[in-house]
C-alpha positions as protocol buffer text, in pm:
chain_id: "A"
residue {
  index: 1
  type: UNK
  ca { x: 0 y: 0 z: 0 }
}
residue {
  index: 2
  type: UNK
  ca { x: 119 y: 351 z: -61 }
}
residue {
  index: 3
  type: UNK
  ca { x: 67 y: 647 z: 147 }
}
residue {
  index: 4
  type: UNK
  ca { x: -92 y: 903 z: -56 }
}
residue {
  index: 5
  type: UNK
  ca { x: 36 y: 1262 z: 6 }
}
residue {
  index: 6
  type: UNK
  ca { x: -95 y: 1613 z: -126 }
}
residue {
  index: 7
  type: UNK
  ca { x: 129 y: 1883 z: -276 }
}
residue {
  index: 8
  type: UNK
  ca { x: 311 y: 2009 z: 26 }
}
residue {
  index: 9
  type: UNK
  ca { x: 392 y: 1681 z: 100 }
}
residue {
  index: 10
  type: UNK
  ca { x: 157 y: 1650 z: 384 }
}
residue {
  index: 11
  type: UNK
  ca { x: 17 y: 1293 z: 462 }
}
residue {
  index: 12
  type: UNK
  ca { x: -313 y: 1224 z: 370 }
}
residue {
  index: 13
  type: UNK
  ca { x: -386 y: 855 z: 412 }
}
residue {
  index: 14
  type: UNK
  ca { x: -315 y: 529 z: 223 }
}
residue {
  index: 15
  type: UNK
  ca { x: -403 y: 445 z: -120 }
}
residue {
  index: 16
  type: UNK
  ca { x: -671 y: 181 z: -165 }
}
residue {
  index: 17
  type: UNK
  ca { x: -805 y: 124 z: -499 }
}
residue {
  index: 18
  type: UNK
  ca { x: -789 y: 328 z: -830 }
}
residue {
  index: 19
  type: UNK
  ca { x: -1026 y: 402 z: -1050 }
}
residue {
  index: 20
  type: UNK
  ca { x: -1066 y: 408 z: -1430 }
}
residue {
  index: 21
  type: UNK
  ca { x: -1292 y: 642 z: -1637 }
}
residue {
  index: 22
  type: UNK
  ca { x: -1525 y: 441 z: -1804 }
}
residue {
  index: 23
  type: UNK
  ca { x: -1481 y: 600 z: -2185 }
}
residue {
  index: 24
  type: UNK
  ca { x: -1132 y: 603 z: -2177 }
}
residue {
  index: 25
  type: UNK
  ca { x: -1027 y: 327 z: -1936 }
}
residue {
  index: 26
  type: UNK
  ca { x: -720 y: 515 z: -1811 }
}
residue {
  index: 27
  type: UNK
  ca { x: -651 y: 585 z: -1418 }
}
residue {
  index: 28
  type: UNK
  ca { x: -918 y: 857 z: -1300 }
}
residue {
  index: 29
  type: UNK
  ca { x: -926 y: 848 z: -920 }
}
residue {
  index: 30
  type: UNK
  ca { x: -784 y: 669 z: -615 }
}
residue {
  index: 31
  type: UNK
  ca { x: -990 y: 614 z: -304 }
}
residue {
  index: 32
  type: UNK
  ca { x: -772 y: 707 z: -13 }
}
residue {
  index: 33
  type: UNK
  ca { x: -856 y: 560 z: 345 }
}
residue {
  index: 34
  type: UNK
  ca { x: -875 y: 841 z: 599 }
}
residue {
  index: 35
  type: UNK
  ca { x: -970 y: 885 z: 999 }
}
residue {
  index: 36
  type: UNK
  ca { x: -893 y: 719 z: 1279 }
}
residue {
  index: 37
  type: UNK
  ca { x: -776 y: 355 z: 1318 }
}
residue {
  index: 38
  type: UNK
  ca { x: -1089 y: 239 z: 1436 }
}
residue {
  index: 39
  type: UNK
  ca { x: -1321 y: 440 z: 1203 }
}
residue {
  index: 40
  type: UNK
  ca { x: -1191 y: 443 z: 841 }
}
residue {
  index: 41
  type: UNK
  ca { x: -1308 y: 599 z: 605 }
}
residue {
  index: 42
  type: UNK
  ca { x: -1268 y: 607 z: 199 }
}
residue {
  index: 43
  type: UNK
  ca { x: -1297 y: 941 z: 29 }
}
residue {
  index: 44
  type: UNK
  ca { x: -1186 y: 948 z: -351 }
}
residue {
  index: 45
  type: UNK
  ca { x: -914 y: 1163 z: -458 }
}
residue {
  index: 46
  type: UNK
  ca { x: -857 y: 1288 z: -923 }
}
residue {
  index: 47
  type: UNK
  ca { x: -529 y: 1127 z: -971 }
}
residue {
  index: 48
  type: UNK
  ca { x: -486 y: 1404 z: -1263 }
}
residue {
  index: 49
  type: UNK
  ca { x: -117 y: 1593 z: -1205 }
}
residue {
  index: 50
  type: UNK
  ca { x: -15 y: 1322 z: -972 }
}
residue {
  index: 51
  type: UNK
  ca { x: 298 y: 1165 z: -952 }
}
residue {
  index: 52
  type: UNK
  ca { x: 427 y: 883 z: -823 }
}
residue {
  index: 53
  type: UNK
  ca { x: 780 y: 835 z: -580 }
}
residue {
  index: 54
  type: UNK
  ca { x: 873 y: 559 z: -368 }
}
residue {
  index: 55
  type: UNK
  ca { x: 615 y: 461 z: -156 }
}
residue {
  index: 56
  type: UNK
  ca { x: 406 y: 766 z: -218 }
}
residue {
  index: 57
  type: UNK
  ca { x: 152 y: 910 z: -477 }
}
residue {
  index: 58
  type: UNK
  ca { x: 128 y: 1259 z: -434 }
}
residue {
  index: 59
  type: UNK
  ca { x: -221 y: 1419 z: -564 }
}
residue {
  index: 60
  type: UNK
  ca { x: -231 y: 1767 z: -698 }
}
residue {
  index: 61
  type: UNK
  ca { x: -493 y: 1885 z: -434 }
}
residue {
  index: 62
  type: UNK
  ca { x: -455 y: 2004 z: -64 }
}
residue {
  index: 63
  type: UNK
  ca { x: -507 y: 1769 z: 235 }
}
residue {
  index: 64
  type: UNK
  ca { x: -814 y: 1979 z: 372 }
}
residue {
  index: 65
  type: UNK
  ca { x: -1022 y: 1939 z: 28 }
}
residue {
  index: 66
  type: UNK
  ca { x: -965 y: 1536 z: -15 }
}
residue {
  index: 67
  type: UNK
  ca { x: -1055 y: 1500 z: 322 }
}
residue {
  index: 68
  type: UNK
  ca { x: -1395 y: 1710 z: 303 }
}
residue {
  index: 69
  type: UNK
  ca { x: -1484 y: 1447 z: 4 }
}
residue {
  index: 70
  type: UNK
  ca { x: -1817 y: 1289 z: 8 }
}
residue {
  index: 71
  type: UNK
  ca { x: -1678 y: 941 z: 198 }
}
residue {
  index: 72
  type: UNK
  ca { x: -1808 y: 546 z: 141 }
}
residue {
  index: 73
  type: UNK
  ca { x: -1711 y: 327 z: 406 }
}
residue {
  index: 74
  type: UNK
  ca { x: -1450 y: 85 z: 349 }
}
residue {
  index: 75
  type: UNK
  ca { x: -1683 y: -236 z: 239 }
}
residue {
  index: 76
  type: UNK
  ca { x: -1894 y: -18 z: 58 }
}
residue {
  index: 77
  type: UNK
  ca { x: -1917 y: 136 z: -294 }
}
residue {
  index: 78
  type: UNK
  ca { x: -2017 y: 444 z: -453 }
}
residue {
  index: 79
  type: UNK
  ca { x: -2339 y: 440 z: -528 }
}
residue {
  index: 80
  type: UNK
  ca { x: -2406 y: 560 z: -895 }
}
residue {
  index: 81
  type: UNK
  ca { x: -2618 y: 858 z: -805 }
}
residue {
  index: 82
  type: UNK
  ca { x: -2320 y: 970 z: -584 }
}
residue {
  index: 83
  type: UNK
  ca { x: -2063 y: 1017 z: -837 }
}
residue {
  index: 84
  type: UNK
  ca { x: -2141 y: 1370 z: -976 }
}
residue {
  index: 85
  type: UNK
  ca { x: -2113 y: 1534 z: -618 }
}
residue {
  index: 86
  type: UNK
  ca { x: -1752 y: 1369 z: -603 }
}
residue {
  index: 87
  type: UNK
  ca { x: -1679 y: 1538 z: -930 }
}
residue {
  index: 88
  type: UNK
  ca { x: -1811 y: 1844 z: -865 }
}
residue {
  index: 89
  type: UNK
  ca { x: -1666 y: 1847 z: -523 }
}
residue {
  index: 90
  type: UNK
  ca { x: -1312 y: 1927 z: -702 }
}
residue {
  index: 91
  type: UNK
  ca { x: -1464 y: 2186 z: -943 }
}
residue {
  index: 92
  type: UNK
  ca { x: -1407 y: 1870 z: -1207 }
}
residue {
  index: 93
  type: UNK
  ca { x: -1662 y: 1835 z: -1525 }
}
residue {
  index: 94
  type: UNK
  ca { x: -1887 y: 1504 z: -1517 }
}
residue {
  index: 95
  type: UNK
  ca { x: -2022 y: 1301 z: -1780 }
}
residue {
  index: 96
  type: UNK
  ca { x: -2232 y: 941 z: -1739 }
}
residue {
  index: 97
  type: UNK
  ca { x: -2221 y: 718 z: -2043 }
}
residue {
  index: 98
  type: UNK
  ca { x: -2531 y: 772 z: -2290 }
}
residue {
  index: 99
  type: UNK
  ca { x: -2731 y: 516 z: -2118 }
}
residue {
  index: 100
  type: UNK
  ca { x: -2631 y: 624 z: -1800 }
}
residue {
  index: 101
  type: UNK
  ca { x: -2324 y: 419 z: -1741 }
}
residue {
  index: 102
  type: UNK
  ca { x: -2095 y: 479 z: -1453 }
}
residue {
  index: 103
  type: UNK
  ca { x: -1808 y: 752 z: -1507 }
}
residue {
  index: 104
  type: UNK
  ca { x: -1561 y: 574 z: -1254 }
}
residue {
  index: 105
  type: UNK
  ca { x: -1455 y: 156 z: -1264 }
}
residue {
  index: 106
  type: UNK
  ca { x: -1240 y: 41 z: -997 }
}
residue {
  index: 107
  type: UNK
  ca { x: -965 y: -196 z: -1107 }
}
């Protein structure tokens, strides 16, 4: 698992699962679990301007703004209707497939 750091290099929790965009099927998101040892969290993070060192990925976005994500818990998923209020929660365009098909896959 890597720890997954914002911009200033502040620690922001560990890396969990990423997340492809359905039309494209390239790396979209991460979910990141956050909190407290004995109530974790998963709050998604855009993996867009990241980069990767060794044992980190290190998100373009501040600590304070991945944390205030909407959050699943960690045995749940996101439910479809939820998805647009993650994207829009980073000021990030979304678009479900023509039928209404999911934006993000985990892999």
């Amino acid at each position: 698992m890597h720890d997954v750091v914002d911009a200033q290099g502040h620690k922001i929790g560990t890396m969990e699962a990423v997340y492809v965009d359905t039309s494209t099927d390239e790396p979209a998101m991460a979910t990141v679990q956050v909190g407290l040892p004995t109530r974790h969290r998963l709050v998604f993070v855009p993996l867009e301007g990241a980069s990767v060192g060794p044992g980190y990925v290190k998100v373009a976005y501040a600590k304070s703004l991945v944390k205030d994500c909407p959050a699943i818990g960690t045995d749940d998923v996101l439910p479809a209707g939820d998805e647009e209020a993650v994207f829009q929660h980073y000021g990030l365009p979304y678009q479900s497939g023509a039928a209404g098909e999911r934006q993000l896959a985990r892999r």
